Short mmCIF file of C-alpha atoms in Angstrom, two decimals:
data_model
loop_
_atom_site.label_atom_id
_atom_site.label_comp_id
_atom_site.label_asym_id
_atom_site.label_seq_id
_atom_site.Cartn_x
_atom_site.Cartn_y
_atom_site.Cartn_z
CA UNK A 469 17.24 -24.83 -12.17
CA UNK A 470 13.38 -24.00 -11.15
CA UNK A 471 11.93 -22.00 -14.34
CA UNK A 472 9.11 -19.71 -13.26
CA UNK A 473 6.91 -17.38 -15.84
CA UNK A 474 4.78 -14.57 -14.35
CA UNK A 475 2.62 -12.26 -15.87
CA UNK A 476 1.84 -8.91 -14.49
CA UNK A 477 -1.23 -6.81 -15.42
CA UNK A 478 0.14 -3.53 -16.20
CA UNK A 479 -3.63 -2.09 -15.68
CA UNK A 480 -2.16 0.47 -13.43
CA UNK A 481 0.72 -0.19 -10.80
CA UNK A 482 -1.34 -2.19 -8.22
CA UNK A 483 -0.75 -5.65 -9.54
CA UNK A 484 3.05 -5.34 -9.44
CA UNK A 485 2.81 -3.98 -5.95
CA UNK A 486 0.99 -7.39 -5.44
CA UNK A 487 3.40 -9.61 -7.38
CA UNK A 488 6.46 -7.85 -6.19
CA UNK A 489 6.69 -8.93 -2.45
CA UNK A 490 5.85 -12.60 -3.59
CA UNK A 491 8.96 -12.89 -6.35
CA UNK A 492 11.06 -11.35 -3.98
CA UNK A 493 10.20 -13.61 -1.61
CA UNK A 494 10.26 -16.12 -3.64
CA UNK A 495 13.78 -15.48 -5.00
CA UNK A 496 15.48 -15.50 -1.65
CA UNK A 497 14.20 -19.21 -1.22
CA UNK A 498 15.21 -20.00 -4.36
CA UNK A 499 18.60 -18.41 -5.50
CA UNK A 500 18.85 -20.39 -8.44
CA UNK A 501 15.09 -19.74 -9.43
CA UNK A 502 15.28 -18.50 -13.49
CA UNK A 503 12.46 -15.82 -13.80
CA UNK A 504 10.66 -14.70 -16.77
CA UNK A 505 8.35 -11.76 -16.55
CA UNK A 506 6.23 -10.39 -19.40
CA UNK A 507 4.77 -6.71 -18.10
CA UNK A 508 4.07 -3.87 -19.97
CA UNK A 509 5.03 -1.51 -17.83
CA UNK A 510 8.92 -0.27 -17.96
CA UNK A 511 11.59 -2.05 -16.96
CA UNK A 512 12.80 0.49 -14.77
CA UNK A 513 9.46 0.94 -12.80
CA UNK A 514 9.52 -2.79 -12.69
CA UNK A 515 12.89 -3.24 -11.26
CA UNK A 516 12.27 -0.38 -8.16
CA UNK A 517 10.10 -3.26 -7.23
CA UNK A 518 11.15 -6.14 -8.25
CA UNK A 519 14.53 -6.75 -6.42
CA UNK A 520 15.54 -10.73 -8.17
CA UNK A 521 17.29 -10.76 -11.90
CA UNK A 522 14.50 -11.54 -14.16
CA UNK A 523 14.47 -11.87 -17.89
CA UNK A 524 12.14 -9.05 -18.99
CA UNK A 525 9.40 -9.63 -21.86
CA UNK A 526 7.69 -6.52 -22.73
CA UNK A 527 4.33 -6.26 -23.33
CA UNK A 528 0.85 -7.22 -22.37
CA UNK A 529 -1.46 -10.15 -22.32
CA UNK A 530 -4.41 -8.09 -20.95
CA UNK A 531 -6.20 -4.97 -20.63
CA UNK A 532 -8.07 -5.24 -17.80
CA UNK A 533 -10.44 -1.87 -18.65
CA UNK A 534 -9.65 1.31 -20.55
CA UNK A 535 -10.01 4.60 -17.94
CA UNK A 536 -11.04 7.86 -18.35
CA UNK A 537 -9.08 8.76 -15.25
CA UNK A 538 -8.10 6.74 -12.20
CA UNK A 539 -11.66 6.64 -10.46
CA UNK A 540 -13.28 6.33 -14.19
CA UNK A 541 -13.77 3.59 -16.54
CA UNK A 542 -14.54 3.97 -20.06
CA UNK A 543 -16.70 1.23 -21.00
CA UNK A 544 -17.42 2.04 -24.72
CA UNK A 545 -13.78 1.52 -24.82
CA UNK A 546 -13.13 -1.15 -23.15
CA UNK A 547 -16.81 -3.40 -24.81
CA UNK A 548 -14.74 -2.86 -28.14
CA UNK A 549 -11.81 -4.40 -26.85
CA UNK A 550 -13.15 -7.44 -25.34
CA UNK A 551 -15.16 -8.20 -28.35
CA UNK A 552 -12.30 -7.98 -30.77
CA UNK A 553 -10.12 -9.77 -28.26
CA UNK A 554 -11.83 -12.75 -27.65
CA UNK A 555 -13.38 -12.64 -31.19
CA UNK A 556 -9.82 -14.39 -32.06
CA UNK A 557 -9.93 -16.15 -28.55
CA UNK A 558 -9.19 -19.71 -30.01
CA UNK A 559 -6.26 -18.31 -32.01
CA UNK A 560 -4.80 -16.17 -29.08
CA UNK A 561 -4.62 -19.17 -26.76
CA UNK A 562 -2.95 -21.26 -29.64
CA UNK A 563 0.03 -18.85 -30.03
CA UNK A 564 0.24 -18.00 -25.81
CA UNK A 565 0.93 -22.04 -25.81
CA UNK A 566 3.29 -21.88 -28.40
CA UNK A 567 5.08 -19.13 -26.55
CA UNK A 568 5.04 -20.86 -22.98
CA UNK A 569 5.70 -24.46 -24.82
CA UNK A 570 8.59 -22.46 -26.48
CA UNK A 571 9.66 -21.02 -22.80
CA UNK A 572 9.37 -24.20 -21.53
CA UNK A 573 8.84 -23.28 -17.56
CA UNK A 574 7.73 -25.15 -14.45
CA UNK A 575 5.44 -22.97 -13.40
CA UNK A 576 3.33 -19.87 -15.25
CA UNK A 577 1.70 -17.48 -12.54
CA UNK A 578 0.05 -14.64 -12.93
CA UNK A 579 -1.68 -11.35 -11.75
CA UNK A 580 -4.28 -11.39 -12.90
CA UNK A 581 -4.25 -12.20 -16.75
CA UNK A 582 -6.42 -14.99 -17.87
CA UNK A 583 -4.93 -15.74 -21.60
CA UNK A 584 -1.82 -17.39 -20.25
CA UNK A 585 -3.81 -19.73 -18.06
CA UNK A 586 -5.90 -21.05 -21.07
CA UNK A 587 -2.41 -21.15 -22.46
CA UNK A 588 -0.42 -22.66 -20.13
CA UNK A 589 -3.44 -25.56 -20.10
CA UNK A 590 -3.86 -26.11 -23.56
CA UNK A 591 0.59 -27.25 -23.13
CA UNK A 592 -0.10 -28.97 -19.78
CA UNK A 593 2.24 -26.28 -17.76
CA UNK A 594 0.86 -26.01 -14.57
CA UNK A 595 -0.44 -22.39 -13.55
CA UNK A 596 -1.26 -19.96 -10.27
CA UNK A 597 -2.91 -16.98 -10.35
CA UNK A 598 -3.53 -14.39 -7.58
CA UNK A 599 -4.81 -11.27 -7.05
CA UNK A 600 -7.84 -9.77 -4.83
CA UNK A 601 -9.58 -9.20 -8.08
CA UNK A 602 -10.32 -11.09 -11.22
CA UNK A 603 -10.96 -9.87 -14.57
CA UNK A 604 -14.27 -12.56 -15.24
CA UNK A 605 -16.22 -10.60 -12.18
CA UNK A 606 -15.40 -7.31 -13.00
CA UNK A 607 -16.29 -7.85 -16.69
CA UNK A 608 -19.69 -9.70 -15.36
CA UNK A 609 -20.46 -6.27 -13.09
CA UNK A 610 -20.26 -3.98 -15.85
CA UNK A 611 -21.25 -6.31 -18.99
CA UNK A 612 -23.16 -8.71 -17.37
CA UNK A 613 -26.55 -7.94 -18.78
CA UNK A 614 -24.99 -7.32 -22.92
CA UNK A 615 -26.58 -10.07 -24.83
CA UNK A 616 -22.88 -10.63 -26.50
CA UNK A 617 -21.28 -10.83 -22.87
CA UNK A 618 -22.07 -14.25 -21.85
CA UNK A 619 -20.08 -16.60 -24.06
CA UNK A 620 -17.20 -13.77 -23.48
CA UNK A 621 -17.55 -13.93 -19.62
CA UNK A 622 -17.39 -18.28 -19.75
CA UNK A 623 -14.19 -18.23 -21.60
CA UNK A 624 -12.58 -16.04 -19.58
CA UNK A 625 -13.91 -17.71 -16.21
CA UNK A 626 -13.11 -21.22 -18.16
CA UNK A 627 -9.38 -19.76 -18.44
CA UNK A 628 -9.43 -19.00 -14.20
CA UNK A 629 -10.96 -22.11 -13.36
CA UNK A 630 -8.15 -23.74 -15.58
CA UNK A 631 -5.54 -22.37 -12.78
CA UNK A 632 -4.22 -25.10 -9.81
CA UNK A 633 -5.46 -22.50 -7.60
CA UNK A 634 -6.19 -18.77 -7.69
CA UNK A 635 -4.69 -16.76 -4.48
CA UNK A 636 -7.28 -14.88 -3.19
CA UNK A 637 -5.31 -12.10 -1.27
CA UNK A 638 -7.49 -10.82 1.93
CA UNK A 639 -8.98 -7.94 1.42
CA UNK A 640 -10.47 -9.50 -1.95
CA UNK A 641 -14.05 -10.10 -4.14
CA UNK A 642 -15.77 -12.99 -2.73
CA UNK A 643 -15.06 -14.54 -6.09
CA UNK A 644 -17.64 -17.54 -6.14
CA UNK A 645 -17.37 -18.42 -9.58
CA UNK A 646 -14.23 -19.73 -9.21
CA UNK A 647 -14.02 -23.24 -7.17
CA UNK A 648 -10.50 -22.85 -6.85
CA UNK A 649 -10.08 -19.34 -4.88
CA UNK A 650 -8.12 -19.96 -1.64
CA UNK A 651 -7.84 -16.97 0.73
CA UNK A 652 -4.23 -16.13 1.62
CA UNK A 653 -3.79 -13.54 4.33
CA UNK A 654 -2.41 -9.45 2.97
CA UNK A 655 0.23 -8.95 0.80
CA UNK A 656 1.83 -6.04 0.80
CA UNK A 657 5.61 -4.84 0.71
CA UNK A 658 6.98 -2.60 3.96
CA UNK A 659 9.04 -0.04 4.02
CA UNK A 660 11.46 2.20 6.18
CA UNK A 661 10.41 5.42 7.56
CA UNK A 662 12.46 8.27 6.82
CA UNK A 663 10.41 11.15 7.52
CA UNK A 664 13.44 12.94 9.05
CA UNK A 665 15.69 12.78 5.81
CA UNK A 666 12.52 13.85 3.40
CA UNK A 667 11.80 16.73 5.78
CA UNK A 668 15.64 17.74 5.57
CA UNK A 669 15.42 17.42 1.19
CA UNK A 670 11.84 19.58 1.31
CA UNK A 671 13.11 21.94 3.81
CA UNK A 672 10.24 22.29 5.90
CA UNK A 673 10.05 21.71 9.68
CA UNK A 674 10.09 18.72 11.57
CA UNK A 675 6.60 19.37 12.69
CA UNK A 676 5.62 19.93 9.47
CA UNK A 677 2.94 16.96 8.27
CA UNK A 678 3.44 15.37 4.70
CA UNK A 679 0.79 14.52 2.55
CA UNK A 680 1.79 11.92 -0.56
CA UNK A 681 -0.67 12.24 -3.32
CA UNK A 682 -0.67 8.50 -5.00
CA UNK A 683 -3.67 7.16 -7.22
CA UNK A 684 -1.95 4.03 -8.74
CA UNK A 685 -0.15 4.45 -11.69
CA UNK A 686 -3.58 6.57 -13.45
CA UNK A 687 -3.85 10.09 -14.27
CA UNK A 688 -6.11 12.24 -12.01
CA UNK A 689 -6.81 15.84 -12.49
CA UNK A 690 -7.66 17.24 -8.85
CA UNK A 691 -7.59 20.76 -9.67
CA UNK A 692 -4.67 21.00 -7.05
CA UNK A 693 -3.08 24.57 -7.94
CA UNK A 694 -7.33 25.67 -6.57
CA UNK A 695 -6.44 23.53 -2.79
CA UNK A 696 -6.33 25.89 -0.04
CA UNK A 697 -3.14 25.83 1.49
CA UNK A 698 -3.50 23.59 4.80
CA UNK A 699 -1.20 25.09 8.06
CA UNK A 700 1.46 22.69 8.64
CA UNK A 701 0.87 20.69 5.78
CA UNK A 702 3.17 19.99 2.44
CA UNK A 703 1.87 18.09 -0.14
CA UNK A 704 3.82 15.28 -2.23
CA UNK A 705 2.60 15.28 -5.51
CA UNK A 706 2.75 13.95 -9.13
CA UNK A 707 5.25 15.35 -11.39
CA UNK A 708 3.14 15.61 -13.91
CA UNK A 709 0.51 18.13 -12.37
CA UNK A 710 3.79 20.56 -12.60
CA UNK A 711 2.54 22.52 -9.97
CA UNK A 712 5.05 25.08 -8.84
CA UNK A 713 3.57 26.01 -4.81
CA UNK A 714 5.64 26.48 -1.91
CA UNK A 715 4.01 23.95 0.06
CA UNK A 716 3.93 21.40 -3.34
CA UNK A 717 6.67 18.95 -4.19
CA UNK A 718 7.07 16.54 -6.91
CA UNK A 719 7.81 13.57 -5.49
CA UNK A 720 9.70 11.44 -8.21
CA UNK A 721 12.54 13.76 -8.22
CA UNK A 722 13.60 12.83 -4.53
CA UNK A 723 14.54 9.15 -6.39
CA UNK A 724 13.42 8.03 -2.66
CA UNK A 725 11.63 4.00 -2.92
CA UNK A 726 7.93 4.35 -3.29
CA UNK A 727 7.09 2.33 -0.05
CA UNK A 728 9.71 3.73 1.62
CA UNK A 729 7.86 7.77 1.09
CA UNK A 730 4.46 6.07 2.09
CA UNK A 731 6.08 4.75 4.84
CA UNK A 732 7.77 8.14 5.82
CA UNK A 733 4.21 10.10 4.72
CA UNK A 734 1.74 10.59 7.62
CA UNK A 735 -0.96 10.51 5.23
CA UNK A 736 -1.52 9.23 1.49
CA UNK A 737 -4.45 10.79 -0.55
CA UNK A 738 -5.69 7.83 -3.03
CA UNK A 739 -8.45 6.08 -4.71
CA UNK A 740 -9.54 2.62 -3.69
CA UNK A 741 -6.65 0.26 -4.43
CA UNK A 742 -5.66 -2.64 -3.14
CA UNK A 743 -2.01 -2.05 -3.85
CA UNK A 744 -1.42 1.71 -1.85
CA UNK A 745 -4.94 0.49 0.65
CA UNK A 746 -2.60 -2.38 2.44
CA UNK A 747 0.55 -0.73 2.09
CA UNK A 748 -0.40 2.11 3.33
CA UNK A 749 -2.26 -0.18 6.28
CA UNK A 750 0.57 -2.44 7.12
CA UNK A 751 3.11 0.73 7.06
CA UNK A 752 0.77 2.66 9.70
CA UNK A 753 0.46 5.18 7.18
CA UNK A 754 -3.31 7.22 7.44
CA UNK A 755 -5.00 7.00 4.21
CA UNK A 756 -7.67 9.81 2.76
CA UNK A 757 -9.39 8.30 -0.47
CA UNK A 758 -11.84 9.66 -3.02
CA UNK A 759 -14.46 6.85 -3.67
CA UNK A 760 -14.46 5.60 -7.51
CA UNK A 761 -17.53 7.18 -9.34
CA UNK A 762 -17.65 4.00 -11.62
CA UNK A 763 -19.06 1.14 -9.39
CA UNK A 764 -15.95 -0.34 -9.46
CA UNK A 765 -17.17 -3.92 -7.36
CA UNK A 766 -13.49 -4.04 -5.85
CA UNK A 767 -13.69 -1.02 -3.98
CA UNK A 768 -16.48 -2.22 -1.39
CA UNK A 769 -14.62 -4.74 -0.23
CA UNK A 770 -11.35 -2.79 0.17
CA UNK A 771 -13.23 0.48 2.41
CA UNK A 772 -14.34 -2.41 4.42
CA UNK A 773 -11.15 -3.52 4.92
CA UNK A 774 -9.52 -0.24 5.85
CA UNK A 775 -12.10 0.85 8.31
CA UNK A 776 -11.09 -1.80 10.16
CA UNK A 777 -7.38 -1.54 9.75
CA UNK A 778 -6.24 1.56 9.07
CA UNK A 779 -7.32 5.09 10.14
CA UNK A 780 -8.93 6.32 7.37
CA UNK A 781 -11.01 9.09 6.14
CA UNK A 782 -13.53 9.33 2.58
CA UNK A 783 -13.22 12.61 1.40
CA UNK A 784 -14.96 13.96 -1.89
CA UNK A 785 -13.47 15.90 -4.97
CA UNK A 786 -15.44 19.30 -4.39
CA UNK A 787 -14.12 19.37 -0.40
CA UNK A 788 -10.60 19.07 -2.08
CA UNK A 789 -11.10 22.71 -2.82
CA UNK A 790 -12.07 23.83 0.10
CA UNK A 791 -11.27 24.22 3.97
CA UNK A 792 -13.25 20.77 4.72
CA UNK A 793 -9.91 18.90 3.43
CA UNK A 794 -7.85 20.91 6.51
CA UNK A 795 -10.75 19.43 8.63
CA UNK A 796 -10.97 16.16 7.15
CA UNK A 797 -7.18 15.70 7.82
CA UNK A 798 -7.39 16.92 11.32
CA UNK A 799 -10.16 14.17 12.46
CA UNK A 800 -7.59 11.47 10.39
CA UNK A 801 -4.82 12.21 12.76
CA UNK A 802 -6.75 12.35 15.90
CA UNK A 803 -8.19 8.96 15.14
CA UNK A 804 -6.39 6.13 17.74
CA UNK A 805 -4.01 3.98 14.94
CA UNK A 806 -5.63 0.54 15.17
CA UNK A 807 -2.56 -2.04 15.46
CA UNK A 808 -0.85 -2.81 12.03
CA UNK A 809 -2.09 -6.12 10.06
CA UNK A 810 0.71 -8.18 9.05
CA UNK A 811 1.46 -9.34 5.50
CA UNK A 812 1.66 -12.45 6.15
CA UNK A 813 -0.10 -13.49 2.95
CA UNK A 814 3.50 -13.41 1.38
CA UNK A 815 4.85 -16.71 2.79
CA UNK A 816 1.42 -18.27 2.11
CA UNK A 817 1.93 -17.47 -1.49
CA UNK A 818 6.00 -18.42 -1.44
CA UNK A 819 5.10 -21.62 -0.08
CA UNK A 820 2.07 -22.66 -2.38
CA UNK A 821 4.14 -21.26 -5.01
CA UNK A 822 7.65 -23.36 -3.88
CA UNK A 823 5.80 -26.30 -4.15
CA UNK A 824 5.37 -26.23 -8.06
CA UNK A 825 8.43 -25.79 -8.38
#
């Protein structure tokens, strides 16, 4: 019986809408496949996603960066961190191979922690990574030019390069530190549209347009209870803005599967993700995104993406309070829907990922 380990970033909810599609995947070419999965998000989130039996490890073996918010990083925060993690770096990676020597499986894979890489070496387990993002570049962008960065940023590049190959899912950072990136086409899960059945539960009309508000698994303050209220328009919200407005409905309540309400949504209202960006794209779903005020180096290459793939529309905070976000959602629907792309990126990753095992 094949014995896989993955580990899944729980630095939002974007990497286990990446890993997700691939296990499942995965799991219904191999039925026998044992899974381990160490996340440290909960169970329950994890298992709306992920649909195979897995043996659940909680907790994480990354950080990724500490947020203010969902478009801001804190990187006073986050500097701390990755100083006192990797000032213990030689220790860390002695106890991850303990664990994984002590797990014992054919394969470790991961998105996108480095630690079990330099782990899964140091035991001779062979080990995948993917993701359109890695944690070495993104540490370089905003650390780079620290005089106590640079031995940091090698061993965590060292750890990536350690990796049989890191899955570089399209649309991704170009990622030229690392000579073993290979591109794999989208992955993204797809979902059934049943706009009908949420209009029914809201109790709004069948003309009436719904808006899902969705910024990855991170808090965002958007001043909603201030938005104008938009003719024709009900908004899909966060629970926890408990906002109480006739044309405002929490959208966890309705227990409906999260791809499934994007799906049935004719417009999300996001940050730059990759996760809800090719979901949203490969469900026909028009996206409206507020651009990360961080320099986030991932988003670039996902707008690019979208513009091509998706009608889209950027739309800043301060028109969120005004009428410019009726406007800005009338020239999104009159744009022509540019065909769907296709995740095919999925059965490039089953396949690579098959033959480990």
């Amino acid at each position: 019986m094949p014995h896989l380990f993955v580990d899944i970033s729980s630095h939002g909810f974007g990497h286990l809408a990446q890993a997700a599609p691939v296990i499942n995947a995965l799991a219904v070419r191999r039925p026998e496949l044992r899974l381990t999965i160490r996340c440290g998000l909960p169970v329950e989130k994890m298992r709306t996603r992920i649909h195979a039996p897995f043996h659940h490890i909680a907790g994480s073996s990354d950080f990724g960066f500490f947020m203010r918010d969902a478009v801001s990083i804190d990187p006073d925060a986050t500097a701390a961190a990755y100083r006192e993690w990797h000032a213990g770096w030689e220790t860390r990676v002695g106890t991850e191979a303990a664990l994984l020597h002590g797990l014992s499986p054919d394969l470790v894979l991961t998105d996108v922690a480095y630690l079990p890489l330099a782990g899964a070496s140091r035991t001779g387990i062979p080990s995948l990574s993917m993701c359109s993002l890695n944690w070495a570049d993104i540490f370089h962008h905003v650390f780079g030019h620290e005089d106590w960065a640079a031995p940091i940023h090698e061993q965590i590049l060292s750890a990536y390069r350690s990796a049989r190959h890191f899955l570089r899912m399209t649309p991704a950072m170009p990622m030229t530190g690392l000579p073993n990136a290979r591109a794999i086409a989208p992955v993204a899960a797809t979902g059934e549209n049943h706009r009908g059945e949420l209009q029914r539960k809201l109790g709004v009309s069948p003309e009436t347009r719904l808006v899902l508000v969705a910024f990855g698994g991170f808090d965002k303050d958007l001043d909603a209870t201030r938005w104008p209220s938009t003719s024709g328009v009900h908004w899909l919200v966060p629970e926890s803005w408990k906002i109480v407005r006739r044309d405002m409905t929490a959208f966890e309540p309705l227990r409906m599967n999260f791809t499934d309400l994007l799906s049935s949504a004719d417009a999300v209202l996001t940050k730059p993700g990759y996760g809800t960006f090719t979901e949203a794209a490969c469900n026909g779903t028009a996206i409206l995104y507020v651009r990360r005020n961080d320099g986030w180096p991932e988003q670039d290459c996902l707008i690019d993406w979208l513009e091509k793939n998706s009608r889209c529309q950027e739309i800043n905070e301060r028109s969120l309070q005004g009428e410019n976000i009726s406007m800005a959602l009338k020239r999104l629907w009159g744009r022509i829907p540019p065909p769907k792309p296709k995740p095919d990126g999925i059965i490039e990753a089953v396949t690579l990922i098959d033959s480990f095992l």
